[in-house]
Amino acid sequence: TITRHALVAAISGIATVGIALQAHAATEVNLGHTLSDSSHYSVGADAFKEALERLSDGEFTVTEHTSGSLGGEREMIEGLQIGTVDVVITSTGPLGNFVPETYVLDLPFLFENYDQARCVLDSELGDELLEKMGDHDLIGLAWTENGFRHLTNSQREIATPADTEGLRVRTMENEVHQEAFRQMGARPTPMAFPELFTALQQGTVDGQENPITVIVATNFWEVQDYLSLTGHVYSPAIVLGSPILLDGLSDEERGWFREAAVASAEATREEVSRLEREGVALLEENGMTVKTDIDVAPFQEAVQPAYEIFTSEYGTEMLERIQDKA
Ligand code: PAF
C-alpha cells in the first residue's frame, strides 16, 4: 500500500519535473551594454527584447545587463566569441581590435552629419562590413548608433586644437582615435568606459570625448565643467551576436534575431536624434559651459596624419568607397 507521505512526495516530484520542463521551454538570451538604464542603448535593448520575444512567441526571453555589469565593450566582445554573453550593443570603439576592417568607420570627420552616416551604414557597404564579423567569430546583426563625439574636460574651454595641448583625454581603446588626439596635441589615455567616471572624479584624466547621448546618460556634468561641440568623429554602434548561440539556430530563428536588431537600431537612432535636439539644454541646465560655435577646420587639419597612418596600414579602397557615397 502507498502511504499518504509517499503519494505527496510523488506528486510534488512530478510537479517539479513539470516546472523544470517549462523553464527549459524558453531560451534565455543575455544582452549586455555599458550604459545606464536611461541611455539610448537601453532604449535599443528594450526594443530588441520586445521584438525577439514577440517574433519568437516566447521561445526566447531576453535579460538585459546594463551599466557595464558584464565588463567593458572589449571584454563583452570577447564574451561573444567564447559564448559567455549572447548579444551585445557596443560602439565600434574596441571593435577594430577584432575586426580591423571597421577601423575606417572611426576616422575623424569622415561623416558630416547623421543622414550621411546612417545612409552609408544602411547601404550594401554597411552589409559588407556586417558580414566581415563572421570571419572573426562574431555575428553582425545590425548597425545601430552612438552619435557624433564631442570633447568635455574639467580644466578650460576648448575652441582650437592648441587648447587641448597637454590635456589628458580618455579615449576608447582604438588606435585611430588615439592617433587623432595625439595629433591635436592632447595626451590620449585609452581606458575601458566603466573605469572612466572614477578616473575623471579622481583627476587621473582631465577630459573625455563622447556623444551628447552618453554625456547625458552618465551625468558627466558632475565631474566635467566644459563641453565643446567638436563633433570630431561619428561613433557608430553595432548589435553583435554570439556564434556559439546563433550558429545552432534555424534560419528562421536567426532571422528573428536580425529583425529584433533592426528594430533596436531604429529605436536607438530615434533616441539619439531626440537627445541631439534636447540634450545640450539639459547639460547647460546642469551647469556645463557649452561651446557651440567651434570652427572645425583647424581640428580637421590637425587630425589629417591619422588618415595617412590609417591608409598606409589598411589601404584606401574602403575609405574611398565611403567618401564617394557620403
Ligand atoms: O566611450 C565609449 O567607450 C563609448 O562611447 C561608450 C560610452 C561605451 C558607448 O558605446
Short mmCIF file of C-alpha atoms and ligand atoms in Angstrom, two decimals:
data_model
loop_
_atom_site.label_atom_id
_atom_site.label_comp_id
_atom_site.label_asym_id
_atom_site.label_seq_id
_atom_site.Cartn_x
_atom_site.Cartn_y
_atom_site.Cartn_z
CA THR A 1 0.00 0.00 0.00
CA ILE A 2 1.19 3.52 -0.77
CA THR A 3 1.41 5.77 2.27
CA ARG A 4 -0.03 9.30 2.10
CA HIS A 5 3.51 10.63 2.53
CA ALA A 6 4.86 8.74 -0.48
CA LEU A 7 1.94 9.88 -2.62
CA VAL A 8 2.52 13.55 -1.75
CA ALA A 9 6.24 13.13 -2.49
CA ALA A 10 5.49 11.52 -5.88
CA ILE A 11 3.05 14.27 -6.87
CA SER A 12 5.43 17.02 -5.86
CA GLY A 13 8.21 15.25 -7.80
CA ILE A 14 6.07 15.22 -10.94
CA ALA A 15 5.25 18.91 -10.39
CA THR A 16 8.95 19.77 -10.05
CA VAL A 17 9.79 17.97 -13.30
CA GLY A 18 6.90 19.82 -14.95
CA ILE A 19 8.19 23.19 -13.80
CA ALA A 20 11.72 22.30 -14.92
CA LEU A 21 10.45 21.32 -18.38
CA GLN A 22 8.51 24.56 -18.61
CA ALA A 23 11.59 26.53 -17.57
CA HIS A 24 13.56 24.88 -20.37
CA ALA A 25 10.94 25.75 -22.95
CA ALA A 26 12.28 29.33 -23.27
CA THR A 27 15.93 30.04 -24.06
CA GLU A 28 17.31 32.97 -22.07
CA VAL A 29 19.29 35.42 -24.18
CA ASN A 30 21.75 37.57 -22.21
CA LEU A 31 22.18 41.00 -23.73
CA GLY A 32 24.89 43.38 -22.47
CA HIS A 33 25.86 47.02 -22.92
CA THR A 34 27.89 49.55 -20.95
CA LEU A 35 25.44 52.41 -20.48
CA SER A 36 22.79 53.19 -17.86
CA ASP A 37 19.14 52.10 -17.91
CA SER A 38 18.13 55.57 -19.12
CA SER A 39 20.50 55.55 -22.11
CA HIS A 40 19.88 55.28 -25.86
CA TYR A 41 21.42 51.77 -25.70
CA SER A 42 18.77 50.77 -23.15
CA VAL A 43 16.07 52.11 -25.47
CA GLY A 44 17.60 49.84 -28.13
CA ALA A 45 17.90 46.89 -25.74
CA ASP A 46 14.23 47.22 -24.74
CA ALA A 47 13.21 47.29 -28.41
CA PHE A 48 15.34 44.19 -29.09
CA LYS A 49 13.74 42.35 -26.17
CA GLU A 50 10.21 43.31 -27.19
CA ALA A 51 10.76 42.29 -30.82
CA LEU A 52 12.58 38.99 -30.18
CA GLU A 53 10.11 37.81 -27.54
CA ARG A 54 7.17 38.74 -29.79
CA LEU A 55 8.59 37.29 -33.02
CA SER A 56 9.61 34.03 -31.33
CA ASP A 57 6.33 33.81 -29.43
CA GLY A 58 8.23 33.40 -26.16
CA GLU A 59 10.76 30.82 -27.42
CA PHE A 60 13.45 33.33 -26.41
CA THR A 61 13.42 35.63 -23.38
CA VAL A 62 15.90 38.48 -23.17
CA THR A 63 17.68 39.53 -19.97
CA GLU A 64 19.35 42.95 -20.14
CA HIS A 65 22.69 43.53 -18.38
CA THR A 66 23.34 47.27 -18.37
CA SER A 67 25.93 49.75 -16.97
CA GLY A 68 28.91 47.55 -17.83
CA SER A 69 27.84 44.82 -15.38
CA LEU A 70 29.32 42.31 -17.86
CA GLY A 71 32.50 44.40 -18.30
CA GLY A 72 33.70 46.99 -20.80
CA GLU A 73 32.99 46.76 -24.52
CA ARG A 74 36.23 44.91 -25.36
CA GLU A 75 35.53 42.32 -22.68
CA MET A 76 31.96 41.84 -23.86
CA ILE A 77 33.09 41.28 -27.46
CA GLU A 78 35.45 38.60 -26.16
CA GLY A 79 32.47 37.20 -24.24
CA LEU A 80 30.54 36.82 -27.51
CA GLN A 81 33.41 34.84 -29.02
CA ILE A 82 33.51 32.37 -26.13
CA GLY A 83 29.75 32.32 -25.53
CA THR A 84 29.53 33.91 -22.06
CA VAL A 85 27.18 36.58 -23.48
CA ASP A 86 24.73 36.21 -26.38
CA VAL A 87 24.04 39.72 -27.73
CA VAL A 88 25.99 42.95 -27.21
CA ILE A 89 25.28 46.54 -28.16
CA THR A 90 28.66 48.24 -28.50
CA SER A 91 30.30 51.21 -30.18
CA THR A 92 32.92 50.41 -32.80
CA GLY A 93 35.50 51.76 -30.30
CA PRO A 94 37.21 48.46 -29.46
CA LEU A 95 35.85 46.54 -32.46
CA GLY A 96 38.82 47.28 -34.73
CA ASN A 97 40.98 45.18 -32.39
CA PHE A 98 38.87 42.20 -33.51
CA VAL A 99 37.72 43.23 -37.00
CA PRO A 100 40.33 45.68 -38.38
CA GLU A 101 38.13 46.38 -41.44
CA THR A 102 35.91 48.53 -39.18
CA TYR A 103 38.69 50.99 -38.24
CA VAL A 104 37.77 53.01 -41.33
CA LEU A 105 34.48 53.99 -39.66
CA ASP A 106 36.38 55.56 -36.75
CA LEU A 107 38.29 58.06 -38.87
CA PRO A 108 37.73 61.62 -37.61
CA PHE A 109 35.50 63.89 -39.70
CA LEU A 110 34.60 61.03 -42.06
CA PHE A 111 30.90 61.88 -41.97
CA GLU A 112 29.41 65.37 -41.92
CA ASN A 113 26.03 64.60 -40.45
CA TYR A 114 23.70 61.86 -39.22
CA ASP A 115 21.90 61.38 -42.54
CA GLN A 116 25.17 60.71 -44.33
CA ALA A 117 26.45 58.24 -41.72
CA ARG A 118 23.15 56.35 -41.48
CA CYS A 119 22.85 56.19 -45.25
CA VAL A 120 26.33 54.64 -45.63
CA LEU A 121 25.78 52.10 -42.84
CA ASP A 122 22.39 51.13 -44.30
CA SER A 123 23.89 50.57 -47.77
CA GLU A 124 25.45 47.39 -49.19
CA LEU A 125 28.75 48.71 -47.85
CA GLY A 126 27.39 48.52 -44.29
CA ASP A 127 26.11 45.00 -45.02
CA GLU A 128 29.55 44.01 -46.28
CA LEU A 129 31.12 45.20 -43.02
CA LEU A 130 28.48 43.32 -41.01
CA GLU A 131 29.38 40.17 -42.97
CA LYS A 132 33.06 40.64 -42.07
CA MET A 133 32.21 39.96 -38.41
CA GLY A 134 31.73 36.33 -39.46
CA ASP A 135 35.48 35.98 -40.18
CA HIS A 136 36.25 36.87 -36.56
CA ASP A 137 33.91 34.62 -34.51
CA LEU A 138 31.22 37.29 -34.28
CA ILE A 139 27.84 37.80 -35.92
CA GLY A 140 26.95 41.31 -37.10
CA LEU A 141 23.19 41.69 -36.66
CA ALA A 142 22.65 45.40 -37.41
CA TRP A 143 24.35 48.78 -37.37
CA THR A 144 22.98 50.99 -34.66
CA GLU A 145 24.23 54.30 -33.24
CA ASN A 146 26.18 56.04 -30.51
CA GLY A 147 26.47 59.51 -32.11
CA PHE A 148 28.87 62.33 -33.01
CA ARG A 149 31.52 62.64 -30.33
CA HIS A 150 32.37 65.89 -28.55
CA LEU A 151 35.05 66.84 -26.07
CA THR A 152 34.45 67.51 -22.36
CA ASN A 153 37.02 68.44 -19.71
CA SER A 154 37.44 69.78 -16.20
CA GLN A 155 40.12 72.41 -16.97
CA ARG A 156 39.21 75.00 -19.58
CA GLU A 157 37.12 75.97 -22.58
CA ILE A 158 38.40 74.31 -25.76
CA ALA A 159 37.98 76.24 -29.00
CA THR A 160 41.03 75.21 -31.04
CA PRO A 161 43.33 72.16 -31.22
CA ALA A 162 46.02 74.23 -29.42
CA ASP A 163 43.69 74.43 -26.39
CA THR A 164 43.97 70.65 -25.97
CA GLU A 165 47.76 70.87 -25.50
CA GLY A 166 48.82 68.57 -22.68
CA LEU A 167 45.22 67.71 -21.71
CA ARG A 168 44.91 64.10 -20.52
CA VAL A 169 41.96 62.85 -22.56
CA ARG A 170 40.49 59.41 -22.09
CA THR A 171 39.90 57.79 -25.46
CA MET A 172 38.36 54.49 -26.39
CA GLU A 173 40.69 51.54 -26.88
CA ASN A 174 41.00 52.45 -30.54
CA GLU A 175 44.28 53.29 -32.24
CA VAL A 176 42.72 55.63 -34.84
CA HIS A 177 41.19 57.77 -32.09
CA GLN A 178 44.37 57.78 -30.02
CA GLU A 179 46.38 58.95 -33.03
CA ALA A 180 43.91 61.73 -33.77
CA PHE A 181 44.17 63.11 -30.23
CA ARG A 182 47.94 62.81 -30.25
CA GLN A 183 48.00 64.88 -33.45
CA MET A 184 45.81 67.55 -31.84
CA GLY A 185 48.35 67.94 -29.04
CA ALA A 186 46.43 66.17 -26.26
CA ARG A 187 47.68 63.21 -24.22
CA PRO A 188 45.37 60.32 -25.14
CA THR A 189 44.77 57.73 -22.41
CA PRO A 190 42.88 54.65 -23.62
CA MET A 191 40.59 53.21 -20.97
CA ALA A 192 37.51 50.98 -20.74
CA PHE A 193 34.36 53.02 -20.21
CA PRO A 194 33.33 51.50 -16.83
CA GLU A 195 36.54 52.97 -15.32
CA LEU A 196 36.02 56.44 -16.73
CA PHE A 197 33.74 58.18 -14.23
CA THR A 198 36.06 57.41 -11.31
CA ALA A 199 39.11 58.41 -13.36
CA LEU A 200 37.51 61.81 -14.06
CA GLN A 201 36.44 62.17 -10.45
CA GLN A 202 39.92 61.41 -9.15
CA GLY A 203 41.63 63.55 -11.77
CA THR A 204 43.55 60.64 -13.36
CA VAL A 205 42.36 62.14 -16.65
CA ASP A 206 41.17 65.70 -17.35
CA GLY A 207 38.71 65.01 -20.11
CA GLN A 208 36.91 62.53 -22.28
CA GLU A 209 35.01 62.56 -25.55
CA ASN A 210 31.59 61.06 -26.18
CA PRO A 211 28.28 61.89 -27.85
CA ILE A 212 25.61 64.04 -26.14
CA THR A 213 23.69 60.78 -25.59
CA VAL A 214 26.45 59.37 -23.37
CA ILE A 215 27.25 62.67 -21.61
CA VAL A 216 23.58 62.88 -20.61
CA ALA A 217 23.17 59.20 -19.66
CA THR A 218 26.31 59.27 -17.46
CA ASN A 219 25.71 62.60 -15.63
CA PHE A 220 29.17 63.74 -16.71
CA TRP A 221 28.31 67.29 -15.56
CA GLU A 222 29.10 66.04 -12.06
CA VAL A 223 32.79 65.73 -12.99
CA GLN A 224 33.23 67.86 -16.15
CA ASP A 225 32.62 71.62 -16.42
CA TYR A 226 33.33 72.23 -20.11
CA LEU A 227 31.84 70.79 -23.27
CA SER A 228 33.00 71.75 -26.79
CA LEU A 229 30.81 70.62 -29.65
CA THR A 230 33.69 69.45 -31.82
CA GLY A 231 31.73 66.59 -33.46
CA HIS A 232 35.17 65.25 -34.32
CA VAL A 233 34.06 61.73 -35.13
CA TYR A 234 30.86 59.83 -35.77
CA SER A 235 30.66 56.87 -33.43
CA PRO A 236 28.71 54.00 -34.97
CA ALA A 237 27.40 51.22 -32.78
CA ILE A 238 26.55 47.67 -33.67
CA VAL A 239 24.32 44.88 -32.40
CA LEU A 240 26.53 41.79 -32.30
CA GLY A 241 25.51 38.19 -31.66
CA SER A 242 27.49 35.22 -30.41
CA PRO A 243 28.10 32.44 -32.94
CA ILE A 244 28.04 29.98 -30.03
CA LEU A 245 24.29 30.61 -29.70
CA LEU A 246 23.31 31.73 -33.19
CA ASP A 247 25.12 29.06 -35.23
CA GLY A 248 22.99 26.42 -33.51
CA LEU A 249 19.70 28.07 -34.51
CA SER A 250 17.50 27.58 -37.57
CA ASP A 251 17.42 30.20 -40.35
CA GLU A 252 14.02 31.33 -39.12
CA GLU A 253 15.29 31.81 -35.56
CA ARG A 254 18.36 33.72 -36.75
CA GLY A 255 16.02 35.87 -38.84
CA TRP A 256 14.16 36.87 -35.66
CA PHE A 257 17.45 37.99 -34.10
CA ARG A 258 18.22 40.13 -37.17
CA GLU A 259 14.76 41.63 -37.23
CA ALA A 260 14.96 42.40 -33.50
CA ALA A 261 18.38 44.04 -34.02
CA VAL A 262 16.99 46.26 -36.80
CA ALA A 263 14.09 47.28 -34.52
CA SER A 264 16.65 48.01 -31.81
CA ALA A 265 18.70 50.21 -34.17
CA GLU A 266 15.63 52.17 -35.29
CA ALA A 267 14.59 52.88 -31.69
CA THR A 268 18.15 53.87 -30.76
CA ARG A 269 18.54 56.26 -33.69
CA GLU A 270 15.27 57.96 -32.78
CA GLU A 271 16.51 58.45 -29.22
CA VAL A 272 19.87 59.78 -30.46
CA SER A 273 18.01 62.31 -32.63
CA ARG A 274 15.83 63.37 -29.69
CA LEU A 275 18.88 63.89 -27.46
CA GLU A 276 20.66 65.82 -30.21
CA ARG A 277 17.71 68.24 -30.12
CA GLU A 278 17.23 68.40 -26.34
CA GLY A 279 20.47 67.24 -24.70
CA VAL A 280 22.62 70.40 -24.85
CA ALA A 281 19.98 72.46 -22.98
CA LEU A 282 19.82 69.74 -20.35
CA LEU A 283 23.61 69.78 -19.93
CA GLU A 284 23.60 73.58 -19.59
CA GLU A 285 20.82 73.36 -17.01
CA ASN A 286 23.11 71.05 -15.07
CA GLY A 287 25.90 73.61 -15.05
CA MET A 288 28.11 72.72 -18.02
CA THR A 289 29.63 75.54 -20.06
CA VAL A 290 28.97 74.55 -23.65
CA LYS A 291 30.99 75.95 -26.57
CA THR A 292 28.76 75.53 -29.59
CA ASP A 293 30.37 77.71 -32.34
CA ILE A 294 33.50 75.66 -33.00
CA ASP A 295 35.46 76.22 -36.19
CA VAL A 296 36.19 72.58 -37.06
CA ALA A 297 38.63 73.31 -39.93
CA PRO A 298 41.75 73.53 -37.70
CA PHE A 299 40.70 70.30 -35.95
CA GLN A 300 40.24 68.62 -39.33
CA GLU A 301 43.68 69.74 -40.39
CA ALA A 302 45.29 68.64 -37.12
CA VAL A 303 43.97 65.08 -37.37
CA GLN A 304 44.92 64.62 -41.05
CA PRO A 305 48.01 62.48 -40.22
CA ALA A 306 45.65 59.91 -38.69
CA TYR A 307 44.34 59.35 -42.24
CA GLU A 308 47.84 58.79 -43.59
CA ILE A 309 48.68 56.34 -40.83
CA PHE A 310 45.38 54.53 -41.41
CA THR A 311 45.71 54.27 -45.20
CA SER A 312 49.34 53.17 -45.06
CA GLU A 313 48.23 50.22 -42.94
CA TYR A 314 44.78 49.38 -44.30
CA GLY A 315 44.76 50.84 -47.83
CA THR A 316 42.38 53.33 -49.38
CA GLU A 317 39.70 51.17 -51.02
CA MET A 318 37.02 51.16 -48.32
CA LEU A 319 37.77 54.77 -47.36
CA GLU A 320 37.28 55.94 -50.97
CA ARG A 321 34.07 53.96 -51.35
CA ILE A 322 32.69 55.60 -48.19
CA GLN A 323 33.81 59.06 -49.29
CA ASP A 324 32.15 58.53 -52.70
CA LYS A 325 28.89 57.55 -51.03
CA ALA A 326 28.90 60.15 -48.27
O1 PAF B 1 33.30 55.97 -24.84
C1 PAF B 1 32.96 54.81 -25.02
O2 PAF B 1 33.66 53.84 -24.65
C2 PAF B 1 31.68 54.54 -25.79
O3 PAF B 1 31.28 55.66 -26.49
C3 PAF B 1 30.54 54.09 -24.86
C4 PAF B 1 30.20 55.17 -23.88
C5 PAF B 1 30.93 52.84 -24.10
C6 PAF B 1 29.29 53.80 -25.67
O4 PAF B 1 29.48 52.85 -26.65
#
